[in-house]
Amino acid sequence: MAETLEEKRENEERRKELIASISHDLRTPLTVIKAYAESMRDGVVHTEDKRQRYLGAICHRVDDIIRMTNQLFEISKLDLGYSALPKEIFSLQDAIRSFVSENYQSFSQQGLEIETSLCEDEIQLEGNRLLISRILMNVASNSLKYKQEAQGKLSITLIKRNGRATLTCTDNGPGVPAETLPRLFEIFYRTDKARSHTANGSGLGMSIIQKAVHLMNGTVWAENACPHGLSILITFPCFIPKEKADEKDTDY
């Protein structure tokens, strides 16, 4: 009974934090939109150049809101599990290569180089390859957001050991304070306690990564890289066809 009450209390606290976080993150762009719109309505904008700048600022903030609501929708969809994202058997290497091929140029133009080192032994997973793409997209977007140099780097490596695949994504950014590592995947958590820069991120991306990984029976954690940077480490159980599993069971 004590455990049940404690669990209910923790869930209620998380619900309150979620509502407060959503309210904060929506209030910031909405306040900016209102201020610019009122200025245009009240005739403060007298030149075409200024009007275009105001409209551009409004559109930018609307994009922030759309991005945030899309992420909230995605979290809700992940909570529904495979009723929203059906299972399939797929090659993890192929999923990674497809993501890099489709997104390499876009990230490179923004200042993030992506490199890969994938084991030759094919790894099959039971899950959904779209989740792999979403995981990698959020990791890469995070690395791009926090890169310290004009040209950042993200290294994606994949190894197979003891029936499990380990996917490691390491960037050369600043890393995070060691004490924040255990909380990185909490919904809406930011290392920026001031939470004043909504446009820099909603705090949902890492939580989406964790939910997607867990949906495929994987585990995920973060470590600081040496000399600097952040590593996201993910392990998945490899899919073993029934005939191969039977062979293993009868192998003396």
PDB file of N, CA and C in Angstrom, residues 131-223:
ATOM      1  N   LEU A 131      11.422   4.239 -35.821  1.00  0.00           N
ATOM      2  CA  LEU A 131      11.883   4.638 -34.500  1.00  0.00           C
ATOM      3  C   LEU A 131      13.386   4.871 -34.493  1.00  0.00           C
ATOM      4  N   ILE A 132      14.135   4.060 -35.247  1.00  0.00           N
ATOM      5  CA  ILE A 132      15.577   4.269 -35.351  1.00  0.00           C
ATOM      6  C   ILE A 132      15.861   5.618 -35.976  1.00  0.00           C
ATOM      7  N   SER A 133      15.131   5.946 -37.034  1.00  0.00           N
ATOM      8  CA  SER A 133      15.301   7.241 -37.688  1.00  0.00           C
ATOM      9  C   SER A 133      14.998   8.384 -36.730  1.00  0.00           C
ATOM     10  N   ARG A 134      13.932   8.239 -35.928  1.00  0.00           N
ATOM     11  CA  ARG A 134      13.573   9.285 -34.979  1.00  0.00           C
ATOM     12  C   ARG A 134      14.641   9.430 -33.901  1.00  0.00           C
ATOM     13  N   ILE A 135      15.155   8.304 -33.410  1.00  0.00           N
ATOM     14  CA  ILE A 135      16.222   8.344 -32.401  1.00  0.00           C
ATOM     15  C   ILE A 135      17.431   9.096 -32.940  1.00  0.00           C
ATOM     16  N   LEU A 136      17.880   8.709 -34.128  1.00  0.00           N
ATOM     17  CA  LEU A 136      19.070   9.330 -34.712  1.00  0.00           C
ATOM     18  C   LEU A 136      18.831  10.803 -35.046  1.00  0.00           C
ATOM     19  N   MET A 137      17.629  11.138 -35.501  1.00  0.00           N
ATOM     20  CA  MET A 137      17.309  12.531 -35.805  1.00  0.00           C
ATOM     21  C   MET A 137      17.397  13.395 -34.550  1.00  0.00           C
ATOM     22  N   ASN A 138      16.862  12.895 -33.442  1.00  0.00           N
ATOM     23  CA  ASN A 138      16.895  13.675 -32.209  1.00  0.00           C
ATOM     24  C   ASN A 138      18.314  13.799 -31.665  1.00  0.00           C
ATOM     25  N   VAL A 139      19.098  12.712 -31.775  1.00  0.00           N
ATOM     26  CA  VAL A 139      20.488  12.771 -31.327  1.00  0.00           C
ATOM     27  C   VAL A 139      21.265  13.783 -32.161  1.00  0.00           C
ATOM     28  N   ALA A 140      21.119  13.701 -33.491  1.00  0.00           N
ATOM     29  CA  ALA A 140      21.851  14.611 -34.383  1.00  0.00           C
ATOM     30  C   ALA A 140      21.409  16.057 -34.177  1.00  0.00           C
ATOM     31  N   SER A 141      20.117  16.282 -34.016  1.00  0.00           N
ATOM     32  CA  SER A 141      19.612  17.643 -33.798  1.00  0.00           C
ATOM     33  C   SER A 141      20.163  18.221 -32.500  1.00  0.00           C
ATOM     34  N   ASN A 142      20.275  17.372 -31.484  1.00  0.00           N
ATOM     35  CA  ASN A 142      20.829  17.809 -30.210  1.00  0.00           C
ATOM     36  C   ASN A 142      22.304  18.178 -30.357  1.00  0.00           C
ATOM     37  N   SER A 143      23.051  17.360 -31.105  1.00  0.00           N
ATOM     38  CA  SER A 143      24.474  17.635 -31.327  1.00  0.00           C
ATOM     39  C   SER A 143      24.658  18.925 -32.110  1.00  0.00           C
ATOM     40  N   LEU A 144      23.807  19.143 -33.092  1.00  0.00           N
ATOM     41  CA  LEU A 144      23.873  20.375 -33.884  1.00  0.00           C
ATOM     42  C   LEU A 144      23.583  21.588 -33.017  1.00  0.00           C
ATOM     43  N   LYS A 145      22.601  21.463 -32.158  1.00  0.00           N
ATOM     44  CA  LYS A 145      22.150  22.576 -31.324  1.00  0.00           C
ATOM     45  C   LYS A 145      23.251  23.046 -30.378  1.00  0.00           C
ATOM     46  N   TYR A 146      24.045  22.096 -29.849  1.00  0.00           N
ATOM     47  CA  TYR A 146      25.008  22.438 -28.814  1.00  0.00           C
ATOM     48  C   TYR A 146      26.460  22.386 -29.280  1.00  0.00           C
ATOM     49  N   LYS A 147      26.695  22.337 -30.577  1.00  0.00           N
ATOM     50  CA  LYS A 147      28.081  22.289 -31.058  1.00  0.00           C
ATOM     51  C   LYS A 147      28.812  23.570 -30.669  1.00  0.00           C
ATOM     52  N   GLN A 148      30.107  23.411 -30.372  1.00  0.00           N
ATOM     53  CA  GLN A 148      30.899  24.546 -29.905  1.00  0.00           C
ATOM     54  C   GLN A 148      31.669  25.226 -31.028  1.00  0.00           C
ATOM     55  N   GLU A 149      31.926  24.494 -32.101  1.00  0.00           N
ATOM     56  CA  GLU A 149      32.724  25.018 -33.190  1.00  0.00           C
ATOM     57  C   GLU A 149      31.845  25.210 -34.424  1.00  0.00           C
ATOM     58  N   ALA A 150      32.403  25.896 -35.416  1.00  0.00           N
ATOM     59  CA  ALA A 150      31.648  26.121 -36.650  1.00  0.00           C
ATOM     60  C   ALA A 150      31.260  24.801 -37.289  1.00  0.00           C
ATOM     61  N   GLN A 151      32.147  23.812 -37.196  1.00  0.00           N
ATOM     62  CA  GLN A 151      31.879  22.485 -37.748  1.00  0.00           C
ATOM     63  C   GLN A 151      31.909  21.466 -36.628  1.00  0.00           C
ATOM     64  N   GLY A 152      30.745  20.955 -36.261  1.00  0.00           N
ATOM     65  CA  GLY A 152      30.670  19.918 -35.243  1.00  0.00           C
ATOM     66  C   GLY A 152      30.781  18.541 -35.871  1.00  0.00           C
ATOM     67  N   LYS A 153      30.873  17.522 -35.020  1.00  0.00           N
ATOM     68  CA  LYS A 153      31.009  16.156 -35.514  1.00  0.00           C
ATOM     69  C   LYS A 153      30.154  15.214 -34.665  1.00  0.00           C
ATOM     70  N   LEU A 154      29.514  14.268 -35.343  1.00  0.00           N
ATOM     71  CA  LEU A 154      28.757  13.213 -34.666  1.00  0.00           C
ATOM     72  C   LEU A 154      29.217  11.871 -35.221  1.00  0.00           C
ATOM     73  N   SER A 155      29.737  11.022 -34.341  1.00  0.00           N
ATOM     74  CA  SER A 155      30.204   9.693 -34.739  1.00  0.00           C
ATOM     75  C   SER A 155      29.185   8.645 -34.293  1.00  0.00           C
ATOM     76  N   ILE A 156      28.742   7.828 -35.240  1.00  0.00           N
ATOM     77  CA  ILE A 156      27.781   6.762 -34.958  1.00  0.00           C
ATOM     78  C   ILE A 156      28.491   5.425 -35.139  1.00  0.00           C
ATOM     79  N   THR A 157      28.603   4.655 -34.075  1.00  0.00           N
ATOM     80  CA  THR A 157      29.255   3.344 -34.147  1.00  0.00           C
ATOM     81  C   THR A 157      28.274   2.257 -33.735  1.00  0.00           C
ATOM     82  N   LEU A 158      28.478   1.071 -34.307  1.00  0.00           N
ATOM     83  CA  LEU A 158      27.592  -0.055 -34.013  1.00  0.00           C
ATOM     84  C   LEU A 158      28.425  -1.320 -33.860  1.00  0.00           C
ATOM     85  N   ILE A 159      28.260  -2.006 -32.740  1.00  0.00           N
ATOM     86  CA  ILE A 159      28.933  -3.284 -32.507  1.00  0.00           C
ATOM     87  C   ILE A 159      27.901  -4.311 -32.047  1.00  0.00           C
ATOM     88  N   LYS A 160      28.280  -5.573 -32.151  1.00  0.00           N
ATOM     89  CA  LYS A 160      27.408  -6.673 -31.728  1.00  0.00           C
ATOM     90  C   LYS A 160      28.182  -7.548 -30.767  1.00  0.00           C
ATOM     91  N   ARG A 161      27.578  -7.848 -29.617  1.00  0.00           N
ATOM     92  CA  ARG A 161      28.250  -8.662 -28.614  1.00  0.00           C
ATOM     93  C   ARG A 161      27.215  -9.382 -27.759  1.00  0.00           C
ATOM     94  N   ASN A 162      27.404 -10.686 -27.628  1.00  0.00           N
ATOM     95  CA  ASN A 162      26.548 -11.509 -26.763  1.00  0.00           C
ATOM     96  C   ASN A 162      25.056 -11.334 -27.054  1.00  0.00           C
ATOM     97  N   GLY A 163      24.728 -11.314 -28.340  1.00  0.00           N
ATOM     98  CA  GLY A 163      23.328 -11.257 -28.728  1.00  0.00           C
ATOM     99  C   GLY A 163      22.680  -9.891 -28.592  1.00  0.00           C
ATOM    100  N   ARG A 164      23.494  -8.859 -28.360  1.00  0.00           N
ATOM    101  CA  ARG A 164      22.944  -7.508 -28.234  1.00  0.00           C
ATOM    102  C   ARG A 164      23.709  -6.554 -29.144  1.00  0.00           C
ATOM    103  N   ALA A 165      22.983  -5.599 -29.684  1.00  0.00           N
ATOM    104  CA  ALA A 165      23.590  -4.554 -30.506  1.00  0.00           C
ATOM    105  C   ALA A 165      23.784  -3.319 -29.645  1.00  0.00           C
ATOM    106  N   THR A 166      24.953  -2.704 -29.753  1.00  0.00           N
ATOM    107  CA  THR A 166      25.231  -1.464 -29.022  1.00  0.00           C
ATOM    108  C   THR A 166      25.480  -0.350 -30.019  1.00  0.00           C
ATOM    109  N   LEU A 167      24.607   0.630 -29.983  1.00  0.00           N
ATOM    110  CA  LEU A 167      24.687   1.803 -30.859  1.00  0.00           C
ATOM    111  C   LEU A 167      25.173   2.977 -30.018  1.00  0.00           C
ATOM    112  N   THR A 168      26.306   3.554 -30.422  1.00  0.00           N
ATOM    113  CA  THR A 168      26.895   4.671 -29.673  1.00  0.00           C
ATOM    114  C   THR A 168      26.983   5.893 -30.568  1.00  0.00           C
ATOM    115  N   CYS A 169      26.415   6.996 -30.099  1.00  0.00           N
ATOM    116  CA  CYS A 169      26.441   8.263 -30.841  1.00  0.00           C
ATOM    117  C   CYS A 169      27.196   9.284 -29.993  1.00  0.00           C
ATOM    118  N   THR A 170      28.361   9.702 -30.486  1.00  0.00           N
ATOM    119  CA  THR A 170      29.222  10.603 -29.724  1.00  0.00           C
ATOM    120  C   THR A 170      29.500  11.877 -30.511  1.00  0.00           C
ATOM    121  N   ASP A 171      29.248  13.028 -29.882  1.00  0.00           N
ATOM    122  CA  ASP A 171      29.562  14.296 -30.536  1.00  0.00           C
ATOM    123  C   ASP A 171      30.770  14.945 -29.865  1.00  0.00           C
ATOM    124  N   ASN A 172      31.211  16.053 -30.406  1.00  0.00           N
ATOM    125  CA  ASN A 172      32.364  16.763 -29.845  1.00  0.00           C
ATOM    126  C   ASN A 172      31.945  18.094 -29.242  1.00  0.00           C
ATOM    127  N   GLY A 173      30.729  18.121 -28.717  1.00  0.00           N
ATOM    128  CA  GLY A 173      30.218  19.328 -28.078  1.00  0.00           C
ATOM    129  C   GLY A 173      30.737  19.495 -26.664  1.00  0.00           C
ATOM    130  N   PRO A 174      30.072  20.294 -25.856  1.00  0.00           N
ATOM    131  CA  PRO A 174      30.564  20.593 -24.510  1.00  0.00           C
ATOM    132  C   PRO A 174      30.282  19.506 -23.482  1.00  0.00           C
ATOM    133  N   GLY A 175      29.401  18.545 -23.796  1.00  0.00           N
ATOM    134  CA  GLY A 175      28.975  17.599 -22.774  1.00  0.00           C
ATOM    135  C   GLY A 175      28.021  18.276 -21.806  1.00  0.00           C
ATOM    136  N   VAL A 176      27.774  17.617 -20.678  1.00  0.00           N
ATOM    137  CA  VAL A 176      26.874  18.186 -19.667  1.00  0.00           C
ATOM    138  C   VAL A 176      27.489  17.955 -18.290  1.00  0.00           C
ATOM    139  N   PRO A 177      27.090  18.734 -17.290  1.00  0.00           N
ATOM    140  CA  PRO A 177      27.577  18.470 -15.925  1.00  0.00           C
ATOM    141  C   PRO A 177      27.261  17.034 -15.512  1.00  0.00           C
ATOM    142  N   ALA A 178      28.208  16.386 -14.868  1.00  0.00           N
ATOM    143  CA  ALA A 178      28.067  14.970 -14.527  1.00  0.00           C
ATOM    144  C   ALA A 178      26.800  14.685 -13.725  1.00  0.00           C
ATOM    145  N   GLU A 179      26.442  15.619 -12.848  1.00  0.00           N
ATOM    146  CA  GLU A 179      25.282  15.372 -11.989  1.00  0.00           C
ATOM    147  C   GLU A 179      23.965  15.387 -12.752  1.00  0.00           C
ATOM    148  N   THR A 180      23.960  15.932 -13.984  1.00  0.00           N
ATOM    149  CA  THR A 180      22.722  15.988 -14.754  1.00  0.00           C
ATOM    150  C   THR A 180      22.522  14.761 -15.648  1.00  0.00           C
ATOM    151  N   LEU A 181      23.553  13.939 -15.823  1.00  0.00           N
ATOM    152  CA  LEU A 181      23.464  12.793 -16.730  1.00  0.00           C
ATOM    153  C   LEU A 181      22.275  11.876 -16.422  1.00  0.00           C
ATOM    154  N   PRO A 182      22.027  11.524 -15.141  1.00  0.00           N
ATOM    155  CA  PRO A 182      20.903  10.621 -14.868  1.00  0.00           C
ATOM    156  C   PRO A 182      19.531  11.196 -15.206  1.00  0.00           C
ATOM    157  N   ARG A 183      19.432  12.520 -15.378  1.00  0.00           N
ATOM    158  CA  ARG A 183      18.137  13.154 -15.596  1.00  0.00           C
ATOM    159  C   ARG A 183      17.901  13.602 -17.034  1.00  0.00           C
ATOM    160  N   LEU A 184      18.874  13.362 -17.909  1.00  0.00           N
ATOM    161  CA  LEU A 184      18.777  13.880 -19.272  1.00  0.00           C
ATOM    162  C   LEU A 184      17.532  13.407 -20.008  1.00  0.00           C
ATOM    163  N   PHE A 185      17.059  12.207 -19.686  1.00  0.00           N
ATOM    164  CA  PHE A 185      15.946  11.631 -20.432  1.00  0.00           C
ATOM    165  C   PHE A 185      14.590  11.897 -19.790  1.00  0.00           C
ATOM    166  N   GLU A 186      14.579  12.696 -18.715  1.00  0.00           N
ATOM    167  CA  GLU A 186      13.309  13.051 -18.100  1.00  0.00           C
ATOM    168  C   GLU A 186      12.580  14.048 -18.996  1.00  0.00           C
ATOM    169  N   ILE A 187      11.280  13.902 -19.092  1.00  0.00           N
ATOM    170  CA  ILE A 187      10.498  14.770 -19.953  1.00  0.00           C
ATOM    171  C   ILE A 187      10.632  16.224 -19.507  1.00  0.00           C
ATOM    172  N   PHE A 188      10.916  17.096 -20.477  1.00  0.00           N
ATOM    173  CA  PHE A 188      11.064  18.528 -20.290  1.00  0.00           C
ATOM    174  C   PHE A 188      12.299  18.916 -19.470  1.00  0.00           C
ATOM    175  N   TYR A 189      13.184  17.949 -19.156  1.00  0.00           N
ATOM    176  CA  TYR A 189      14.357  18.331 -18.364  1.00  0.00           C
ATOM    177  C   TYR A 189      15.355  19.088 -19.234  1.00  0.00           C
ATOM    178  N   ARG A 190      15.914  20.165 -18.709  1.00  0.00           N
ATOM    179  CA  ARG A 190      16.975  20.906 -19.374  1.00  0.00           C
ATOM    180  C   ARG A 190      18.088  21.162 -18.376  1.00  0.00           C
ATOM    181  N   THR A 191      19.323  21.140 -18.857  1.00  0.00           N
ATOM    182  CA  THR A 191      20.424  21.507 -17.976  1.00  0.00           C
ATOM    183  C   THR A 191      20.388  22.992 -17.680  1.00  0.00           C
ATOM    184  N   ASP A 192      19.679  23.764 -18.522  1.00  0.00           N
ATOM    185  CA  ASP A 192      19.489  25.194 -18.292  1.00  0.00           C
ATOM    186  C   ASP A 192      18.341  25.388 -17.315  1.00  0.00           C
ATOM    187  N   LYS A 193      18.666  25.601 -16.047  1.00  0.00           N
ATOM    188  CA  LYS A 193      17.637  25.702 -15.021  1.00  0.00           C
ATOM    189  C   LYS A 193      16.742  26.923 -15.230  1.00  0.00           C
ATOM    190  N   ALA A 194      17.258  27.933 -15.906  1.00  0.00           N
ATOM    191  CA  ALA A 194      16.454  29.140 -16.119  1.00  0.00           C
ATOM    192  C   ALA A 194      15.303  28.878 -17.068  1.00  0.00           C
ATOM    193  N   ARG A 195      15.453  27.864 -17.954  1.00  0.00           N
ATOM    194  CA  ARG A 195      14.396  27.480 -18.893  1.00  0.00           C
ATOM    195  C   ARG A 195      13.891  28.684 -19.672  1.00  0.00           C
ATOM    196  N   SER A 196      14.808  29.568 -20.061  1.00  0.00           N
ATOM    197  CA  SER A 196      14.383  30.825 -20.677  1.00  0.00           C
ATOM    198  C   SER A 196      14.529  30.844 -22.179  1.00  0.00           C
ATOM    199  N   HIS A 197      15.056  29.777 -22.771  1.00  0.00           N
ATOM    200  CA  HIS A 197      15.316  29.794 -24.207  1.00  0.00           C
ATOM    201  C   HIS A 197      14.529  28.675 -24.887  1.00  0.00           C
ATOM    202  N   THR A 198      13.245  28.865 -24.993  1.00  0.00           N
ATOM    203  CA  THR A 198      12.372  27.860 -25.586  1.00  0.00           C
ATOM    204  C   THR A 198      12.783  27.511 -27.004  1.00  0.00           C
ATOM    205  N   ALA A 199      13.227  28.500 -27.758  1.00  0.00           N
ATOM    206  CA  ALA A 199      13.596  28.249 -29.147  1.00  0.00           C
ATOM    207  C   ALA A 199      14.780  27.316 -29.268  1.00  0.00           C
ATOM    208  N   ASN A 200      15.574  27.178 -28.191  1.00  0.00           N
ATOM    209  CA  ASN A 200      16.730  26.287 -28.224  1.00  0.00           C
ATOM    210  C   ASN A 200      16.351  24.842 -27.950  1.00  0.00           C
ATOM    211  N   GLY A 201      15.099  24.579 -27.674  1.00  0.00           N
ATOM    212  CA  GLY A 201      14.690  23.211 -27.445  1.00  0.00           C
ATOM    213  C   GLY A 201      13.590  23.122 -26.408  1.00  0.00           C
ATOM    214  N   SER A 202      12.706  22.143 -26.578  1.00  0.00           N
ATOM    215  CA  SER A 202      11.568  22.008 -25.674  1.00  0.00           C
ATOM    216  C   SER A 202      11.861  21.094 -24.500  1.00  0.00           C
ATOM    217  N   GLY A 203      12.991  20.394 -24.532  1.00  0.00           N
ATOM    218  CA  GLY A 203      13.262  19.434 -23.475  1.00  0.00           C
ATOM    219  C   GLY A 203      12.568  18.113 -23.701  1.00  0.00           C
ATOM    220  N   LEU A 204      11.978  17.916 -24.882  1.00  0.00           N
ATOM    221  CA  LEU A 204      11.247  16.677 -25.176  1.00  0.00           C
ATOM    222  C   LEU A 204      12.073  15.667 -25.977  1.00  0.00           C
ATOM    223  N   GLY A 205      13.094  16.146 -26.679  1.00  0.00           N
ATOM    224  CA  GLY A 205      13.820  15.279 -27.607  1.00  0.00           C
ATOM    225  C   GLY A 205      14.437  14.058 -26.963  1.00  0.00           C
ATOM    226  N   MET A 206      15.085  14.235 -25.810  1.00  0.00           N
ATOM    227  CA  MET A 206      15.745  13.111 -25.146  1.00  0.00           C
ATOM    228  C   MET A 206      14.718  12.120 -24.586  1.00  0.00           C
ATOM    229  N   SER A 207      13.591  12.643 -24.134  1.00  0.00           N
ATOM    230  CA  SER A 207      12.535  11.765 -23.632  1.00  0.00           C
ATOM    231  C   SER A 207      11.965  10.911 -24.761  1.00  0.00           C
ATOM    232  N   ILE A 208      11.842  11.495 -25.958  1.00  0.00           N
ATOM    233  CA  ILE A 208      11.368  10.743 -27.124  1.00  0.00           C
ATOM    234  C   ILE A 208      12.347   9.623 -27.450  1.00  0.00           C
ATOM    235  N   ILE A 209      13.651   9.914 -27.364  1.00  0.00           N
ATOM    236  CA  ILE A 209      14.666   8.883 -27.599  1.00  0.00           C
ATOM    237  C   ILE A 209      14.462   7.720 -26.637  1.00  0.00           C
ATOM    238  N   GLN A 210      14.309   8.019 -25.358  1.00  0.00           N
ATOM    239  CA  GLN A 210      14.157   6.968 -24.363  1.00  0.00           C
ATOM    240  C   GLN A 210      12.902   6.135 -24.601  1.00  0.00           C
ATOM    241  N   LYS A 211      11.790   6.791 -24.898  1.00  0.00           N
ATOM    242  CA  LYS A 211      10.544   6.069 -25.130  1.00  0.00           C
ATOM    243  C   LYS A 211      10.658   5.165 -26.360  1.00  0.00           C
ATOM    244  N   ALA A 212      11.308   5.673 -27.418  1.00  0.00           N
ATOM    245  CA  ALA A 212      11.471   4.873 -28.632  1.00  0.00           C
ATOM    246  C   ALA A 212      12.349   3.660 -28.375  1.00  0.00           C
ATOM    247  N   VAL A 213      13.424   3.853 -27.615  1.00  0.00           N
ATOM    248  CA  VAL A 213      14.332   2.741 -27.280  1.00  0.00           C
ATOM    249  C   VAL A 213      13.614   1.695 -26.440  1.00  0.00           C
ATOM    250  N   HIS A 214      12.902   2.141 -25.420  1.00  0.00           N
ATOM    251  CA  HIS A 214      12.192   1.202 -24.546  1.00  0.00           C
ATOM    252  C   HIS A 214      11.112   0.428 -25.300  1.00  0.00           C
ATOM    253  N   LEU A 215      10.525   1.062 -26.301  1.00  0.00           N
ATOM    254  CA  LEU A 215       9.485   0.407 -27.077  1.00  0.00           C
ATOM    255  C   LEU A 215      10.041  -0.796 -27.836  1.00  0.00           C
ATOM    256  N   MET A 216      11.360  -0.775 -28.111  1.00  0.00           N
ATOM    257  CA  MET A 216      12.002  -1.897 -28.788  1.00  0.00           C
ATOM    258  C   MET A 216      12.834  -2.720 -27.809  1.00  0.00           C
ATOM    259  N   ASN A 217      12.439  -2.663 -26.523  1.00  0.00           N
ATOM    260  CA  ASN A 217      13.067  -3.474 -25.466  1.00  0.00           C
ATOM    261  C   ASN A 217      14.552  -3.176 -25.308  1.00  0.00           C
ATOM    262  N   GLY A 218      14.935  -1.932 -25.599  1.00  0.00           N
ATOM    263  CA  GLY A 218      16.323  -1.541 -25.459  1.00  0.00           C
ATOM    264  C   GLY A 218      16.563  -0.742 -24.195  1.00  0.00           C
ATOM    265  N   THR A 219      17.822  -0.394 -23.975  1.00  0.00           N
ATOM    266  CA  THR A 219      18.207   0.455 -22.860  1.00  0.00           C
ATOM    267  C   THR A 219      19.024   1.624 -23.410  1.00  0.00           C
ATOM    268  N   VAL A 220      18.967   2.752 -22.732  1.00  0.00           N
ATOM    269  CA  VAL A 220      19.698   3.933 -23.191  1.00  0.00           C
ATOM    270  C   VAL A 220      20.238   4.683 -21.987  1.00  0.00           C
ATOM    271  N   TRP A 221      21.446   5.197 -22.123  1.00  0.00           N
ATOM    272  CA  TRP A 221      22.025   6.034 -21.091  1.00  0.00           C
ATOM    273  C   TRP A 221      23.003   7.002 -21.745  1.00  0.00           C
ATOM    274  N   ALA A 222      23.472   7.978 -20.972  1.00  0.00           N
ATOM    275  CA  ALA A 222      24.367   9.009 -21.496  1.00  0.00           C
ATOM    276  C   ALA A 222      25.644   9.050 -20.677  1.00  0.00           C
ATOM    277  N   GLU A 223      26.749   9.355 -21.364  1.00  0.00           N
ATOM    278  CA  GLU A 223      28.041   9.522 -20.708  1.00  0.00           C
ATOM    279  C   GLU A 223      28.740  10.729 -21.331  1.00  0.00           C
TER     280      GLU A 223
END
